[in-house]
Short mmCIF file of C-alpha atoms in Angstrom, two decimals:
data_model
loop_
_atom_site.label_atom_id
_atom_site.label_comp_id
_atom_site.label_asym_id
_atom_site.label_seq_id
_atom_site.Cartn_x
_atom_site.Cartn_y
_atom_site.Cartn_z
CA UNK A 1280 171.00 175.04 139.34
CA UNK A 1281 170.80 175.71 135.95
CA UNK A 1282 174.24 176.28 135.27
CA UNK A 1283 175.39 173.17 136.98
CA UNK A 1284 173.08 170.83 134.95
CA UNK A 1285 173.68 172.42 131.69
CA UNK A 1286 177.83 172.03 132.49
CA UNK A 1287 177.21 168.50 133.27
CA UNK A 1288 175.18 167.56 130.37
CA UNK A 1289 178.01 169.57 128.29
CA UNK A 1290 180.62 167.14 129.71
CA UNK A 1291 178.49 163.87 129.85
CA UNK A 1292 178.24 163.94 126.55
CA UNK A 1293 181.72 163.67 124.83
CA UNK A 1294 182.45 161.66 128.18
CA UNK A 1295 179.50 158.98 127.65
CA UNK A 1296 181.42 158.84 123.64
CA UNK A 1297 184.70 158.44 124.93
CA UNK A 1298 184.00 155.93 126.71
CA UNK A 1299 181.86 154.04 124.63
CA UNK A 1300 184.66 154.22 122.11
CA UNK A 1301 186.75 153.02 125.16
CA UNK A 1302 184.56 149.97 125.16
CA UNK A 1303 184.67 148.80 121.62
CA UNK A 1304 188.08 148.81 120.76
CA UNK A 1305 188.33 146.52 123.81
CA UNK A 1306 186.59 143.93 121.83
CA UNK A 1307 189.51 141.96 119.88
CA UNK A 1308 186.99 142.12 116.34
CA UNK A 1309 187.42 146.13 116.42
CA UNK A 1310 190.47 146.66 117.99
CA UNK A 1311 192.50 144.71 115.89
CA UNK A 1312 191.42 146.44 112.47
CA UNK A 1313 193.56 149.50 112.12
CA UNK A 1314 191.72 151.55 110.38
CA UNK A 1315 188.86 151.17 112.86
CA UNK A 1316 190.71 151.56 115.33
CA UNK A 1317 192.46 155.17 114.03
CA UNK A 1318 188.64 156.00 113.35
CA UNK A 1319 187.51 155.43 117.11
CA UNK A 1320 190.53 156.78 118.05
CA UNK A 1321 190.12 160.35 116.53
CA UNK A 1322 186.59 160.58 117.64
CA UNK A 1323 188.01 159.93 121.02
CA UNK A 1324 190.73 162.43 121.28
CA UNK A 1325 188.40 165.11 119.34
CA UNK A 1326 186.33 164.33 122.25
CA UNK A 1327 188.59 164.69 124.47
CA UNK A 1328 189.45 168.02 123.53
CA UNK A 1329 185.85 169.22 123.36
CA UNK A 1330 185.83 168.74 127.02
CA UNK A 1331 189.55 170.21 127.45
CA UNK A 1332 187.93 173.31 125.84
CA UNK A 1333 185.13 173.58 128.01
CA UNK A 1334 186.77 173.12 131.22
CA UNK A 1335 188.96 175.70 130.48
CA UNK A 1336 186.30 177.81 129.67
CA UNK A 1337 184.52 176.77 132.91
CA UNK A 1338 187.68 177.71 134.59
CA UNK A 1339 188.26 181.31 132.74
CA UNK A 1340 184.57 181.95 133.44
CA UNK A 1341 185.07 181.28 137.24
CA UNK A 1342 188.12 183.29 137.57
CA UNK A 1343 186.42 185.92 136.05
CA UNK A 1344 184.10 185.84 138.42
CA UNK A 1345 185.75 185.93 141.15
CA UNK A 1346 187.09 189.40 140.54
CA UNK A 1347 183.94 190.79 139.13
CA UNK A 1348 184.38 193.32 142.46
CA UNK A 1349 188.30 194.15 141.89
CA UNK A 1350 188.68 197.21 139.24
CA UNK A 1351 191.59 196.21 137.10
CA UNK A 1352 194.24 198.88 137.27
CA UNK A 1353 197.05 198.88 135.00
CA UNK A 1354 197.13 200.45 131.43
CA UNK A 1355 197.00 198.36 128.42
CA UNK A 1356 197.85 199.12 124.88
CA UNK A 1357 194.75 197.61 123.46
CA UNK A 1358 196.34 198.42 119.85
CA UNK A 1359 199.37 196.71 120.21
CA UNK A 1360 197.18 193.66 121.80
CA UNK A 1361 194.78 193.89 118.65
CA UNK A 1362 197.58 193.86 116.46
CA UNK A 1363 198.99 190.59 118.52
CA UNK A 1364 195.89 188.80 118.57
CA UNK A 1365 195.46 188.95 114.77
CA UNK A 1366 198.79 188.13 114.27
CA UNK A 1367 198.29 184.79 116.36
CA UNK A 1368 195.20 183.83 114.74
CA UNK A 1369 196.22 185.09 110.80
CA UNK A 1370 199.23 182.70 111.52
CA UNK A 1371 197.21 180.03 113.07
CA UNK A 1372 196.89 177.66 109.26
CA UNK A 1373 193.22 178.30 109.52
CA UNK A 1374 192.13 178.81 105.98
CA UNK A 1375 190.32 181.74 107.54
CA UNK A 1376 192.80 183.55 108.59
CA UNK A 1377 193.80 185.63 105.57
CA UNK A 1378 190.84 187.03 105.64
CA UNK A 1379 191.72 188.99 108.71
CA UNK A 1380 191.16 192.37 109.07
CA UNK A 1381 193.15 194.97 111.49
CA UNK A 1382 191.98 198.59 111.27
CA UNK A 1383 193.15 200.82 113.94
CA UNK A 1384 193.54 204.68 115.17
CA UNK A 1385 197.07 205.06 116.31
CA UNK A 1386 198.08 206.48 118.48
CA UNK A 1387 195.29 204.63 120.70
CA UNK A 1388 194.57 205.94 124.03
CA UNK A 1389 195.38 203.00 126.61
CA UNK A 1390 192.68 201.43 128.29
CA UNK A 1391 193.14 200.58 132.25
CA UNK A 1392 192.35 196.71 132.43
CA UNK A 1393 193.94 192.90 132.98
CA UNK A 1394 196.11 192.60 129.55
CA UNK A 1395 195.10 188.85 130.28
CA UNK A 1396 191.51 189.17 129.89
CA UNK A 1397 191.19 191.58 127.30
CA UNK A 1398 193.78 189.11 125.41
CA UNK A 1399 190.53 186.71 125.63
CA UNK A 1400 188.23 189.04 125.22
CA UNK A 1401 189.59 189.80 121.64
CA UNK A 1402 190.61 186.16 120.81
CA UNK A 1403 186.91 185.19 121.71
CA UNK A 1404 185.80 187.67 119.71
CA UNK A 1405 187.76 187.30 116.48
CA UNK A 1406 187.23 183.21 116.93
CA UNK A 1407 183.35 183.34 116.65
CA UNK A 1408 183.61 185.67 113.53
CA UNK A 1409 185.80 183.45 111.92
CA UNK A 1410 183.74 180.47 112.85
CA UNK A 1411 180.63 182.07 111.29
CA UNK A 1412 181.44 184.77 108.60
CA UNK A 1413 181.09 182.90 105.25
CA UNK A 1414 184.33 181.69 103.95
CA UNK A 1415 186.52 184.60 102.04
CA UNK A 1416 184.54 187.48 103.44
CA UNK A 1417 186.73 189.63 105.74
CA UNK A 1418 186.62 189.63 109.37
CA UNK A 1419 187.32 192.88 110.57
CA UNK A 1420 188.88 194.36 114.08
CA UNK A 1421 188.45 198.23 114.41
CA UNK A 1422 190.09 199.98 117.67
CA UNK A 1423 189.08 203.90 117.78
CA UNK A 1424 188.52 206.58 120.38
CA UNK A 1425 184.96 206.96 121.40
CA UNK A 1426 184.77 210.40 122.99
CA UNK A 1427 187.50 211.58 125.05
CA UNK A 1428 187.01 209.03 128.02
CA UNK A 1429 186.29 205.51 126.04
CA UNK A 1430 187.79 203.47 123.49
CA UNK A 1431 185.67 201.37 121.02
CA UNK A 1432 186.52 197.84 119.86
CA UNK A 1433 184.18 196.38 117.23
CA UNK A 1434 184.55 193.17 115.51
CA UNK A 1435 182.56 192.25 112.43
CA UNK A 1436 181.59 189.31 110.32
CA UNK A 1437 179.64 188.84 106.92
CA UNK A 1438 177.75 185.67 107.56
CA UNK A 1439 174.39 184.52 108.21
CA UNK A 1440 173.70 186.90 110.91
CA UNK A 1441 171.64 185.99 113.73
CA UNK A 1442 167.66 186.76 114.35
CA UNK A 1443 166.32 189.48 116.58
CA UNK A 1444 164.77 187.25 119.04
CA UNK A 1445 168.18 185.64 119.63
CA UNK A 1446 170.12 188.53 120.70
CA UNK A 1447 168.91 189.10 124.19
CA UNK A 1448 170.26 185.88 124.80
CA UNK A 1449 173.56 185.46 123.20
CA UNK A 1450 175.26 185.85 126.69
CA UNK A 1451 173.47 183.73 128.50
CA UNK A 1452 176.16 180.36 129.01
CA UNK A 1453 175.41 177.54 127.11
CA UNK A 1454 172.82 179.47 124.89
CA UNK A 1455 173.31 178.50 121.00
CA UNK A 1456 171.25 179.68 117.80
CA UNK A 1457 172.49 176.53 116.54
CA UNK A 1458 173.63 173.70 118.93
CA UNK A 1459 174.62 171.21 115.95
CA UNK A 1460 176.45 173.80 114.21
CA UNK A 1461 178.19 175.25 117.23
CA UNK A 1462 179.52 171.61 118.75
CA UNK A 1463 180.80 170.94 115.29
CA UNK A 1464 182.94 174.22 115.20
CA UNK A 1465 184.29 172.98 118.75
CA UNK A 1466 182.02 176.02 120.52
CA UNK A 1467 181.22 175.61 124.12
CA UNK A 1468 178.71 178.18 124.39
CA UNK A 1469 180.58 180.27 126.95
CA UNK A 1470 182.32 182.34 124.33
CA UNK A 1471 180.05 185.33 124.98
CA UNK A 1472 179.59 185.10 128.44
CA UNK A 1473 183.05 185.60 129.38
CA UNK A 1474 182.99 188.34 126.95
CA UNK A 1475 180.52 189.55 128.92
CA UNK A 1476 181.84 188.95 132.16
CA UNK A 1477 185.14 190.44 130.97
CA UNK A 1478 183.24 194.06 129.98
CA UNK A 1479 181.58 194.26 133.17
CA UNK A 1480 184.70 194.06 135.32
CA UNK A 1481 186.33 196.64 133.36
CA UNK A 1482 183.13 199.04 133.77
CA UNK A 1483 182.93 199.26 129.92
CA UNK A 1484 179.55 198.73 127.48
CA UNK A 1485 179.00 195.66 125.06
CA UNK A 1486 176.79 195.28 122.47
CA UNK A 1487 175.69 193.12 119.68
CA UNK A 1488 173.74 194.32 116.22
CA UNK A 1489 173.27 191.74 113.72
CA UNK A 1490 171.17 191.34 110.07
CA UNK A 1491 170.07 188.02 108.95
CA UNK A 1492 171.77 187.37 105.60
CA UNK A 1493 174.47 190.86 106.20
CA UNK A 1494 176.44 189.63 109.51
CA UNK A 1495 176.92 190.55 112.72
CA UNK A 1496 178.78 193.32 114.88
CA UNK A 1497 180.27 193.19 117.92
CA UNK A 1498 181.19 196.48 119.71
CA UNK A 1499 183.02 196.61 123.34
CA UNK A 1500 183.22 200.19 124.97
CA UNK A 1501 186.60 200.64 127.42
CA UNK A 1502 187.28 203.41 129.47
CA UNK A 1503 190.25 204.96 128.01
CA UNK A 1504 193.73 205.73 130.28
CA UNK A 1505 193.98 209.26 128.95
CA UNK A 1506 192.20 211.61 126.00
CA UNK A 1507 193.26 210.89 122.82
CA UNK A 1508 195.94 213.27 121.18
CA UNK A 1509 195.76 212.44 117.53
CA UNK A 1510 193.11 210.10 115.01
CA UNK A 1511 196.29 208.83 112.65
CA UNK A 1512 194.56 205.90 111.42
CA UNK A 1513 196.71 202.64 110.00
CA UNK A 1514 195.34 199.19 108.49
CA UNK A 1515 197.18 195.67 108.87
CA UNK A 1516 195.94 192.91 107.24
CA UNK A 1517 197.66 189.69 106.28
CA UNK A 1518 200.98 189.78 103.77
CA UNK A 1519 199.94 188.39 100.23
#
């Protein structure tokens, strides 16, 4: 009951702009100044997209779902899909993404999973660091053996860091430290709970540590494929 409300007060809201925006440049005095109307007009296709974002995330979180019970089962390379991820997003224009940070053990033991999810899992990940790390401090994505049976995936941020009484409920959908701050970035506070969703249908281990005025830590335990046979380490981070 909860859920549905809080996804129908998500999508009420940029709706009930939209169309209110809808309404006004339907009166000839606004609609027929151009630069109002390119004003209403951005607010109502950033709008727009707010709610494109969350039903997709809706969507993603339901098909997740849905095969909570079915044990993915083919191997992954979770180093080349690291590596691909940051690529994406360091190539994305976002001023944020030379600070990007890929630091990974190779050879990596694959990780049996849905290459799809994981994709998101990492992308989800690497978004909300970049979204909250201060500007110009790195955002880094580490990939190492943990043991002989899992491999670790941390991502970390240097920003404001979160408070200890938030932590518990980080995963919980639609929970935000900061609703203002999180609408503005375009969040839809599901982020985390697919995460979440996502690490329990692989069987792995997910945890968040965080300092208030340090930064935060994500870390995602996999099951690995097969033992690891060597700790070469390499770094890629963006060209200069």
């Amino acid at each position: 009951v909860d859920f549905v409300a809080n996804a129908s007060h998500e999508l009420r809201t940029p709706l009930a702009a939209i169309l209110g925006f809808v309404e006004t440049l339907g009166d000839d005095k606004a609609g027929g100044d151009p630069a109002t109307r390119q004003r209403f007009l951005k607010v109502m296709n950033d709008e727009a997209r707010r709610m494109q974002r969350l039903v997709d995330d809706l969507m993603s979180l339901s098909r997740i779902e849905a095969e909570k019970y079915r044990l993915p089962e083919a191997p992954v390379d979770l180093a080349q899909l690291a590596t691909e991820v940051h690529a994406i997003l360091t190539d994305s224009g976002s001023d944020r993404g030379r600070d990007l940070v890929a630091d990974i053990f190779e050879p990596l033991p694959m990780v049996i999973g849905d290459r799809a999810q994981l994709s998101q899992l990492i992308h989800n990940l690497m978004g909300n660091a970049m979204k909250y790390g201060r500007p110009g401090t790195p955002v880094i994505v580490h990939a190492e053996p943990a043991g002989d049976a899992m491999v670790k995936l941390t991502v970390s941020d240097e920003g404001e860091g979160i408070a200890p009484e938030h932590l518990p409920r980080l995963t919980e959908r639609f929970y935000r430290v900061d609703s203002g701050r999180s609408r503005a970035m375009g969040g839809t506070g599901l982020g985390l709970a697919i995460v979440k969703h996502i690490v329990e249908r692989h069987r792995g281990r997910f945890d968040i540590a965080s300092t208030v005025g340090v930064g935060t830590t994500v870390t995602v335990l996999l099951p690995a494929a097969a033992p690891v046979s060597s700790n070469r380490q390499i770094t890629v981070t963006q060209d200069e």
